[in-house]
Coordinates of C-alpha atoms in Angstrom, one line a residue:
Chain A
X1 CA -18.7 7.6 21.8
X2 CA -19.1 5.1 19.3
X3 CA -15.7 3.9 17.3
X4 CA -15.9 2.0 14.3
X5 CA -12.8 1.4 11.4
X6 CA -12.6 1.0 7.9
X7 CA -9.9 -2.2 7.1
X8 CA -9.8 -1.6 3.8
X9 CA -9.1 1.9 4.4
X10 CA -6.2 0.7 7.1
X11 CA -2.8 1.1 6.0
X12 CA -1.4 -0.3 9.2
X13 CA 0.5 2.6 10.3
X14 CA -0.2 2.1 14.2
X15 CA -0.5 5.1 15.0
X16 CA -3.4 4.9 16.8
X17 CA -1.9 1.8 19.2
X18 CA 1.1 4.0 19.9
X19 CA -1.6 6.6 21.1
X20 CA -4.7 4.7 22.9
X21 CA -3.0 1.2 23.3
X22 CA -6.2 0.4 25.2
X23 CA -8.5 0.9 22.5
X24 CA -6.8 -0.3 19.4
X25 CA -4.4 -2.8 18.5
X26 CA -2.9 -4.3 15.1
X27 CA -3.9 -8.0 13.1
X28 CA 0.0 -9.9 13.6
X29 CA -0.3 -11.0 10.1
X30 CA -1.3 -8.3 8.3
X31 CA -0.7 -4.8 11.0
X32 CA -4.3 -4.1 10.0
X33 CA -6.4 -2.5 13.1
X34 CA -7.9 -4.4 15.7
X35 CA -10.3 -2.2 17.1
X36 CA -10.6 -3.8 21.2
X37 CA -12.9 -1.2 22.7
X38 CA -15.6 -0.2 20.5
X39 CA -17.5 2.0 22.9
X40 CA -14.4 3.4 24.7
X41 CA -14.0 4.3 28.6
X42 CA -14.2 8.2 29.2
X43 CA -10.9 8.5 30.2
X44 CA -9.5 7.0 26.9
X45 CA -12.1 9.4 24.4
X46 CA -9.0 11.9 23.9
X47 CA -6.6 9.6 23.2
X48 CA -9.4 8.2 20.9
X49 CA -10.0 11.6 19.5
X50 CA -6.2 11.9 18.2
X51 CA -5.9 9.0 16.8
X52 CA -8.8 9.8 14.5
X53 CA -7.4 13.1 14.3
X54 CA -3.7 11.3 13.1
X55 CA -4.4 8.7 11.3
X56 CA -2.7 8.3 7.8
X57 CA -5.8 6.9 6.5
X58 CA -8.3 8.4 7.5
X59 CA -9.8 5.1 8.5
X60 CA -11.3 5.7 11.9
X61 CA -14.5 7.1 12.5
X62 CA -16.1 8.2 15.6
X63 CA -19.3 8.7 16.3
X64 CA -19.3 11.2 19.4
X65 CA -23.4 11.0 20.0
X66 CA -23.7 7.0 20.4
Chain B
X1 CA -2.1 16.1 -22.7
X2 CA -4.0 17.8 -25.3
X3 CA -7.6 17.0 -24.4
X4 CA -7.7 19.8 -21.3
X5 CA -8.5 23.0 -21.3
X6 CA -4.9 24.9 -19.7
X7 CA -5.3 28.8 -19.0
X8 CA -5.2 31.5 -21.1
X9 CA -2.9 33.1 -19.7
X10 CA 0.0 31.1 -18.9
X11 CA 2.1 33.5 -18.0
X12 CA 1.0 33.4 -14.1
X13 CA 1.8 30.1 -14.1
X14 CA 5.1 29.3 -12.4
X15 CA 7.8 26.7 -13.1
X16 CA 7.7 23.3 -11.5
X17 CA 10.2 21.6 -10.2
X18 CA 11.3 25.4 -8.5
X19 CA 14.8 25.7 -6.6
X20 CA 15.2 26.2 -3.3
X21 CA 16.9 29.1 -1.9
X22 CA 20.8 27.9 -1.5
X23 CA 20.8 30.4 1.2
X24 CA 17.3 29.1 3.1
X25 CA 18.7 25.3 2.2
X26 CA 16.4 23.9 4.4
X27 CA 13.1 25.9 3.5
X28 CA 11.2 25.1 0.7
X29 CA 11.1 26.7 -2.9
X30 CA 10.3 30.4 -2.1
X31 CA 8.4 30.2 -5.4
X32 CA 6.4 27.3 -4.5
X33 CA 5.9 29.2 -0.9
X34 CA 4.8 31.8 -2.9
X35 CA 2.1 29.9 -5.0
X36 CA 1.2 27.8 -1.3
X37 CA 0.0 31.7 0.1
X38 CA -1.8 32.2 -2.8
X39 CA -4.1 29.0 -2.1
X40 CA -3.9 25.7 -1.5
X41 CA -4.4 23.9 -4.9
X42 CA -2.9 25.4 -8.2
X43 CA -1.5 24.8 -11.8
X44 CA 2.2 25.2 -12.3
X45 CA 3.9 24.5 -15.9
X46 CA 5.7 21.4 -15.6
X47 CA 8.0 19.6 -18.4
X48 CA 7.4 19.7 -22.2
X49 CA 4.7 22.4 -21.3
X50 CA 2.5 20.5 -19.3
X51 CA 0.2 22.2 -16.6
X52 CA -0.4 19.9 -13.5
X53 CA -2.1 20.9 -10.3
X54 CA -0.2 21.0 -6.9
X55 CA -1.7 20.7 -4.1
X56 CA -0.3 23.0 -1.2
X57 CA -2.6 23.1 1.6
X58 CA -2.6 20.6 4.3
X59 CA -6.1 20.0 4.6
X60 CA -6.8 19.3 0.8
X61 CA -3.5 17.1 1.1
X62 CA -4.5 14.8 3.2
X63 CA -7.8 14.7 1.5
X64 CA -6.4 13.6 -1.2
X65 CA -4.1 11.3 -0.2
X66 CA -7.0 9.4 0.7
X67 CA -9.2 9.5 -2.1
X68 CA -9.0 6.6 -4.2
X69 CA -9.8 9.0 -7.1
X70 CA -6.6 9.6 -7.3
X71 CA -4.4 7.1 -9.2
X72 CA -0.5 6.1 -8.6
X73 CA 0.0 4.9 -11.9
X74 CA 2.7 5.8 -13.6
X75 CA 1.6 4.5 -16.5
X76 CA -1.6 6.6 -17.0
X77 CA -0.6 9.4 -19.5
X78 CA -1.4 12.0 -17.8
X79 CA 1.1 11.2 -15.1
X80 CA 3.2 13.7 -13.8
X81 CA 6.9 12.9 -14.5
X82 CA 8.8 13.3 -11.4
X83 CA 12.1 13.7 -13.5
X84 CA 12.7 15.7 -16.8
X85 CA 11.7 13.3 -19.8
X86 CA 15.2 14.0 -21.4
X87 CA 16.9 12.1 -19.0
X88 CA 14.1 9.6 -18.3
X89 CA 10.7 8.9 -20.2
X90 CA 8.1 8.7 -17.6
X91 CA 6.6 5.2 -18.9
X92 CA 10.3 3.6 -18.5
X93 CA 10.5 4.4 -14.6
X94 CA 11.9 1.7 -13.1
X95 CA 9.0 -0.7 -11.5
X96 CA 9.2 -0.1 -7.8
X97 CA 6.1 -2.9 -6.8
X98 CA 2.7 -1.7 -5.2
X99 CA 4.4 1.7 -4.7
X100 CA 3.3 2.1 -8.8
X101 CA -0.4 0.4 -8.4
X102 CA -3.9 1.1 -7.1
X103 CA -5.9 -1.1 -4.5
X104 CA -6.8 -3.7 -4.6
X105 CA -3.8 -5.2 -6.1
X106 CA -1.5 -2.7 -4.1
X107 CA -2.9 -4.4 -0.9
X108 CA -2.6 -7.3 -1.9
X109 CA 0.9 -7.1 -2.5
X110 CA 1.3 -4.7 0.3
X111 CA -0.2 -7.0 3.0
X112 CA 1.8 -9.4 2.0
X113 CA 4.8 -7.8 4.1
X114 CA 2.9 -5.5 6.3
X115 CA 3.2 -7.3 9.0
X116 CA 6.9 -7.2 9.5
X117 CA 6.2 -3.5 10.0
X118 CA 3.9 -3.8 13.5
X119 CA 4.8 -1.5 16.7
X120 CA 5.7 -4.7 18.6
X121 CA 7.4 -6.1 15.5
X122 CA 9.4 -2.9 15.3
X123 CA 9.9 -2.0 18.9
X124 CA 11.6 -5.5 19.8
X125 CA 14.3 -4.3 17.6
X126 CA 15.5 -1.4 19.4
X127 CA 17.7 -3.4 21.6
X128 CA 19.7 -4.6 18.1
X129 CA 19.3 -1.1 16.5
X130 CA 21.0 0.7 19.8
X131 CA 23.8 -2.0 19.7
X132 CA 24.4 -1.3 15.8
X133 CA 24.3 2.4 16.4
X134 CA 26.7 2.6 19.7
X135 CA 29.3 0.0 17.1
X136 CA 29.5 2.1 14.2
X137 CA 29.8 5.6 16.7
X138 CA 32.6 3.7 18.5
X139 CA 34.3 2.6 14.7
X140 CA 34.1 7.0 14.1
X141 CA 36.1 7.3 17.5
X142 CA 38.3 5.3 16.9
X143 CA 38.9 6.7 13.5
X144 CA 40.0 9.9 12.0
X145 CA 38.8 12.8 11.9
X146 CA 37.3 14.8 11.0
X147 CA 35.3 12.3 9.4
X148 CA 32.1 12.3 6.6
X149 CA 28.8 11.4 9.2
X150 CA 27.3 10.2 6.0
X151 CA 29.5 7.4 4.9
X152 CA 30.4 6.5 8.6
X153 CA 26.9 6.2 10.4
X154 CA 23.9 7.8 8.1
X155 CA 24.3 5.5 5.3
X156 CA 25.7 2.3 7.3
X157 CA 23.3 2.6 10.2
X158 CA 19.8 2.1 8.1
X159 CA 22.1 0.0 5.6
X160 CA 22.7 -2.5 8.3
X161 CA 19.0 -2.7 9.7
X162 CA 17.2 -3.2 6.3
X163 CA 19.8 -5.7 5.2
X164 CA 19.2 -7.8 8.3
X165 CA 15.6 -7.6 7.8
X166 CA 15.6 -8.7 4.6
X167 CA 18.3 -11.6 4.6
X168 CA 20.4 -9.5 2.7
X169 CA 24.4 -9.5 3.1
X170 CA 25.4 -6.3 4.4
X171 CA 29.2 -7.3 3.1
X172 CA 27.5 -6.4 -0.8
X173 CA 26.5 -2.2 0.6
X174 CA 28.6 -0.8 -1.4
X175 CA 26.5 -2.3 -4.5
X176 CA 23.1 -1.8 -3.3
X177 CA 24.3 1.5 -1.8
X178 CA 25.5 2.9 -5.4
X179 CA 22.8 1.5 -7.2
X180 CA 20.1 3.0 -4.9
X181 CA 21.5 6.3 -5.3
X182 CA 21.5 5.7 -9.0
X183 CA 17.6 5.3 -8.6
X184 CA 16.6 8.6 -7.1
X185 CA 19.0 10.5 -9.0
X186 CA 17.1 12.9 -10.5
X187 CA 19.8 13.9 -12.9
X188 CA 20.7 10.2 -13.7
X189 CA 20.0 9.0 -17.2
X190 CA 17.2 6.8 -18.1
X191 CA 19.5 4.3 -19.4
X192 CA 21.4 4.7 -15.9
X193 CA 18.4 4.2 -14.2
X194 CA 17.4 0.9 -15.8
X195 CA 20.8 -0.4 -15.4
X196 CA 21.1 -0.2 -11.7
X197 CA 17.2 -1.7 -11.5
X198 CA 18.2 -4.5 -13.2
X199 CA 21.7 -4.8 -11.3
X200 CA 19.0 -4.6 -7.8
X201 CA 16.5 -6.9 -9.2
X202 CA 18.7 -9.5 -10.3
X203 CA 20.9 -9.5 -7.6
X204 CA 17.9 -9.9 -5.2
X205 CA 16.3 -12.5 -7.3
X206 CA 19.3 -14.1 -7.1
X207 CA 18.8 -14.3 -3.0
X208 CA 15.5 -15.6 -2.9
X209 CA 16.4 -18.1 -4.9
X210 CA 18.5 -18.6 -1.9
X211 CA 16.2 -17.9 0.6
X212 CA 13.3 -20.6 -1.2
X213 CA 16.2 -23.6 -1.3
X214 CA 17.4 -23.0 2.5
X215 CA 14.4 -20.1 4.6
X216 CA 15.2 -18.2 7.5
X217 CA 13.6 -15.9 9.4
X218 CA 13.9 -12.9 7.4
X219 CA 11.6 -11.0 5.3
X220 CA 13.1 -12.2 1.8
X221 CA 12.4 -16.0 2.9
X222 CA 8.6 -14.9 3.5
X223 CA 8.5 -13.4 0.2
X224 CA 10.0 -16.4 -1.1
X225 CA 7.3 -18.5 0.1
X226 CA 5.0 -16.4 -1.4
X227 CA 6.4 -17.5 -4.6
X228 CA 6.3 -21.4 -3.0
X229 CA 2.8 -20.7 -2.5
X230 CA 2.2 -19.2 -6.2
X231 CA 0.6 -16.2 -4.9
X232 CA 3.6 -13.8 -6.0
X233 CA 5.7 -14.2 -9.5
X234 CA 9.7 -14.3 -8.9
X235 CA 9.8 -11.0 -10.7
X236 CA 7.4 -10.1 -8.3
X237 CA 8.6 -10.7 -5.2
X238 CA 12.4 -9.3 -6.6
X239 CA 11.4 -6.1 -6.8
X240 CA 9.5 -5.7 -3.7
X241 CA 13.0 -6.4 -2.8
X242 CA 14.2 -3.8 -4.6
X243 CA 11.1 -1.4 -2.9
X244 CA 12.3 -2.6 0.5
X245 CA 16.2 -2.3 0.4
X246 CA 16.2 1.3 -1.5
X247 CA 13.3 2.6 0.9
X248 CA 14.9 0.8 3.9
X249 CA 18.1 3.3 3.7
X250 CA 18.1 6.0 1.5
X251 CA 15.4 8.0 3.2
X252 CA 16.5 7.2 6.3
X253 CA 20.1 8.1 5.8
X254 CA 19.1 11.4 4.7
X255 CA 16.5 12.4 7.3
X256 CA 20.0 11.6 10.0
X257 CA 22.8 13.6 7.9
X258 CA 20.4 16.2 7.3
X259 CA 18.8 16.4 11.0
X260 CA 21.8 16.3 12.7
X261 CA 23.4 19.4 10.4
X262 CA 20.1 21.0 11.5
X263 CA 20.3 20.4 15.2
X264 CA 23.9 21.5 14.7
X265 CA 22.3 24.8 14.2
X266 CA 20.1 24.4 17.0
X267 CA 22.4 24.0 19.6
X268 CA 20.3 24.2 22.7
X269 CA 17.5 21.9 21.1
X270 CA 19.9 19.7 20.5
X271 CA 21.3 19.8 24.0
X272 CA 17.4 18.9 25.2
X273 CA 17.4 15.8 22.7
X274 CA 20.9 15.1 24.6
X275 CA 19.9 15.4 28.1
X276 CA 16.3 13.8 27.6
X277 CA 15.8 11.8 30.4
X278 CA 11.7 11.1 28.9
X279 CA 11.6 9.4 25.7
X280 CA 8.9 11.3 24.9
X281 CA 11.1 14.4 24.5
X282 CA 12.7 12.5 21.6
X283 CA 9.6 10.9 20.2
X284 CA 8.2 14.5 19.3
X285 CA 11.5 15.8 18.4
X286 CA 11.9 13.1 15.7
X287 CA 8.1 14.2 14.6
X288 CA 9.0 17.7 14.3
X289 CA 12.4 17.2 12.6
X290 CA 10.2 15.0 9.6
X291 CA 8.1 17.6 9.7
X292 CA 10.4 20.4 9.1
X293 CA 13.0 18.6 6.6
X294 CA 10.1 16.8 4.9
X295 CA 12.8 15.0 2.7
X296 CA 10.2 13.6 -0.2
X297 CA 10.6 17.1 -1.6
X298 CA 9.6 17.3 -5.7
X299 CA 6.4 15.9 -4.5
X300 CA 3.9 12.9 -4.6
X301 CA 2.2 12.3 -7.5
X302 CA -0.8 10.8 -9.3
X303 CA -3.2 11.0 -11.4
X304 CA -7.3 12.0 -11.3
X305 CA -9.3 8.9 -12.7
X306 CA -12.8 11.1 -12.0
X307 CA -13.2 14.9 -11.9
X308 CA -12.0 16.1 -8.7
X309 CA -13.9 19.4 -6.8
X310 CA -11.4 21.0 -4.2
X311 CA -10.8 24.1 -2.7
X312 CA -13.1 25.5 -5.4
X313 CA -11.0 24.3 -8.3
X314 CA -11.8 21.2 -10.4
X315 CA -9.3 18.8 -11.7
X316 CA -10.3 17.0 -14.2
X317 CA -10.1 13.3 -14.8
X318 CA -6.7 12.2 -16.6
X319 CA -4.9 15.6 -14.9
X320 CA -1.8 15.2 -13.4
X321 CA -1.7 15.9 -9.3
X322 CA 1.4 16.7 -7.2
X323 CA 1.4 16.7 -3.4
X324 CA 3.8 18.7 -2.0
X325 CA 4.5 17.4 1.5
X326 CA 7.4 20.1 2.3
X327 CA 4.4 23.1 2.0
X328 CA 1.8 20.8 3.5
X329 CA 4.0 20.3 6.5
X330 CA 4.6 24.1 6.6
X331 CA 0.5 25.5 6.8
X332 CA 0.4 28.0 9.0
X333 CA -3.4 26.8 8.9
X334 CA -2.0 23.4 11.2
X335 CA 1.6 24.8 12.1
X336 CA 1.7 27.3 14.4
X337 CA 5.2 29.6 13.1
X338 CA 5.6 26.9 10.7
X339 CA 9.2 28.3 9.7
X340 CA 10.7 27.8 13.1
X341 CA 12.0 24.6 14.6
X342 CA 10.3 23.9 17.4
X343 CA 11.5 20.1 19.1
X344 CA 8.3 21.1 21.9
X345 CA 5.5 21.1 19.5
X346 CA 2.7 18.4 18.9
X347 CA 3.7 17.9 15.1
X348 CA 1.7 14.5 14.5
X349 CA -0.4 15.6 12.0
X350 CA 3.0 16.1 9.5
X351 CA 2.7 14.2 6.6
X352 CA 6.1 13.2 6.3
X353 CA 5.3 9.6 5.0
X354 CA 2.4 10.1 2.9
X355 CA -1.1 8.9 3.8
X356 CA -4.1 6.7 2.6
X357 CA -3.3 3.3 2.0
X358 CA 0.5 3.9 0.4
X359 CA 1.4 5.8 3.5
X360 CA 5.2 4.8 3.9
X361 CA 5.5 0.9 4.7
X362 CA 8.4 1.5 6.8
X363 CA 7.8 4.1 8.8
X364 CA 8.3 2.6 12.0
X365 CA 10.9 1.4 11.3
X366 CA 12.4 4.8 10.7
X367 CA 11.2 6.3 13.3
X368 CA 13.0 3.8 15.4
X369 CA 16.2 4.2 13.7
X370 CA 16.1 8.2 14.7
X371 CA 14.6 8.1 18.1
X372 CA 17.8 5.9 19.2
X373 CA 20.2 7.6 16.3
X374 CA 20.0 11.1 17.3
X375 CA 20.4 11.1 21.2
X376 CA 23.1 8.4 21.1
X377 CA 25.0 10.1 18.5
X378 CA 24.9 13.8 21.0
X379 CA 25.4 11.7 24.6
X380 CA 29.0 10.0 22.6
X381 CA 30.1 13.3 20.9
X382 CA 28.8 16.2 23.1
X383 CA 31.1 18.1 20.7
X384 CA 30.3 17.1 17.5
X385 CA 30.5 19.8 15.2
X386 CA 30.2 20.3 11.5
X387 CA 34.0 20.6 9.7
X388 CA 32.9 22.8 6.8
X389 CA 30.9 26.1 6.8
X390 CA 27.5 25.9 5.7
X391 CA 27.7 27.7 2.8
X392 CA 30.1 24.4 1.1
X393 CA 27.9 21.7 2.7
X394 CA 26.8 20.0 -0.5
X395 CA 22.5 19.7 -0.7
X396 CA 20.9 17.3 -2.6
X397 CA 19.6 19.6 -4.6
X398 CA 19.6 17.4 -7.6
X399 CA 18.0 13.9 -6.1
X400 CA 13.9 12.6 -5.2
X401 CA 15.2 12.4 -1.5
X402 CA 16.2 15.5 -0.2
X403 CA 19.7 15.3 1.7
X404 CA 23.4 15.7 2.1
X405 CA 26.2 14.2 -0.5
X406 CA 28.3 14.1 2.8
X407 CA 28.7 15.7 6.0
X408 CA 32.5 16.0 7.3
X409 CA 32.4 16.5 11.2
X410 CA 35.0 16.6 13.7
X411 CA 34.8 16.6 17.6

């Protein structure tokens, strides 16, 4: 699995560090996304999975074949 | 709108804004139900005769939520007026900051602040948001009763937090409160509208006037510096004060008057929020109780900039869009039994606060503020219990925020 995000996109909601604190975390200045695990651990792809699935944004995009 | 072609026949078309039942108060418009079943995106007949589309379904919802397409600008004339022009002329809505503008100068402004609204940020103030909470519950003790829950802790309790955010006296809430509810009145005058804007944005360019001659650590001293910095006008940064301080409290208030009067007709799911020993018991409740009350109830709306194809209809660039998160939150396509409470269920998906880039600044914030509000306020009262029937509890009926006028309780 291959993560990427769209900053632009990010509205800094944080849902998806309150889900997969492992794989994502938020800018201090701004609360825009910090993505910290690009190509995430298997154990974290679910977590991974809802936040895509969650986000307000629509700004994270998974790529499940990479 | 002239330029549009609007159905023939216009008699299928039903009436927007549509009443809720006053004996289902807490379910949607059984008319707008009723269009939601016939499909997700439709026309309804809106003020002065005009036809916009609302947008039902969940899925197209969040679609466009997203889609940059779509335009929050009031000022564009096809705009869909959120109150009846007779009491307000859509292009003399009050100016509530990037909540009225399109990226990129939303984010800029928006980014600005954004920061203050972090999960660390936010979670290192549950400590002072439990202390507030257990001081104005031990002020209703010690009071009489029965008392009105709105004026003693759902109105003072996000009150308090925003004003400390911001740097801004809580001693002056009775002011900012009045005026606030002024603002999402939808039955309030235009001319009543503007004056308490003006009353707001004056008084709060008044403190970071303050705030620039002596900073602290609060939010109006970073806007402030802003202004130091010439990256944001006085008038500017005054009414993102404005923003802040009526979206710090009068959503909030409502979503706790209204959720505990719901629980209170839920006994035993509020006994599981009471005895929850795992905080994730009350994390999902709170999801599932913004869910169900979805209190932005006469809808979000914009307006299409480029023709639009969803769900097999086309809007057409300069038509008026409405979002209605109350039916979105209620698709039986996501929600499984969307009509029943249910404090158990995964209800993330809700969209309670929006989405795309103006999904609600503060939202965790108030998600914090009901996660510790709702389980303190059952653990100190274990018999709370409404004083007045529900048939005389008074619905905001009439306001932008869905809510309660007041809730007397006794114990």
């Amino acid at each position: 699995m291959k993560i990427t995000v769209d900053e632009e996109k990010c509205c800094g909601a944080g849902q998806c560090v309150l889900i997969a604190p492992e794989v994502f975390d938020q800018r201090d200045d701004d609360g825009i996304v910090v993505l910290l695990e690009a190509e995430p651990a298997a154990e974290h792809q679910d977590v991974v999975r809802e936040s895509a699935s969650v986000c307000p944004a629509a700004a994270i995009h998974l790529d499940e074949k990479a | 709108m002239t330029t549009h072609p609007v159905p023939t026949d216009t008699t299928a078309i039903p009436d927007f804004p549509a009443p809720r039942s006053a004996s289902c108060p807490f379910a949607p418009s059984p008319q707008m139900r009723a269009l939601a079943d016939g499909g997700p995106v439709s026309r309804v007949r809106s003020w002065g005769g005009s036809t916009p589309w609302v947008v039902t379904g969940h899925a197209e919802q969040k679609a466009l939520l997203a889609d940059p397409r779509l335009s929050v600008d009031f000022a564009n004339p096809g705009f869909p007026s959120p109150v009846d022009p007779q009491y307000s002329h859509p292009h003399a809505r009050p100016d509530l900051s990037f909540v009225g503008m399109d990226d990129v100068e939303h984010a800029r402004l928006r980014r600005m602040i954004s920061g203050t609204f972090t999960i660390k940020r936010v979670e290192a103030m549950r400590p002072g948001i439990q202390r507030m909470t257990d001081t104005f519950i031990d002020e209703m003790l010690d009071g009489p009763k029965p008392v009105d829950l709105v004026q003693a802790l759902a109105l003072p309790l996000p009150s308090l937090v925003i004003s400390e955010l911001l740097g801004v006296p809580y001693a002056d809430h009775e002011f900012f409160q009045t005026n606030s509810k002024t603002l999402v009145s939808a039955v309030a005058t235009g001319e009543q509208r503007q004056t308490a804007h003006a009353a707001l944005s004056q008084y709060l360019d008044g403190l970071i006037g303050e705030k620039i001659a002596e900073p602290g650590d609060d939010l109006l001293s970073k806007l402030g510096r802003h202004v130091e910095a010439g990256e944001l006008t006085r008038r500017e940064a005054a009414t993102m004060g404005v923003l802040l301080l009526l979206g710090g409290h009068e959503t909030t208030a409502n979503m706790i008057s209204l959720g505990t009067l719901l629980l209170l007709q839920h006994p035993e799911q509020l006994a599981a929020i009471r005895d929850a020993e795992d905080q994730h018991v009350v994390v999902d409740s709170v999801e599932e109780l913004l869910r169900y009350l979805s209190i932005v109830h006469l809808g979000r709306r914009r307006t299409a900039v480029e023709d639009i194809e969803i769900a097999g209809k086309t809007i057409s660039a300069g038509e008026g869009v409405i979002l209605l998160g109350e039916l979105a939150n209620r698709d039986p396509l996501v929600f499984e039994d969307p009509d029943r409470l249910d404090i158990t269920r995964n209800a993330r998906q809700h969209q309670a606060f929006g989405g795309g880039t103006h999904h609600c600044i503060g939202q965790p914030l108030a998600r914090l503020e009901l996660q510790v509000l709702y389980p303190t306020l059952f653990r100190r009262i274990p018999t709370l219990r409404a004083a007045v029937p529900l048939e005389e509890t008074r619905f905001k009926y009439d306001a932008v925020i869905y809510g309660l006028h007041e809730l007397p309780v006794t114990w």
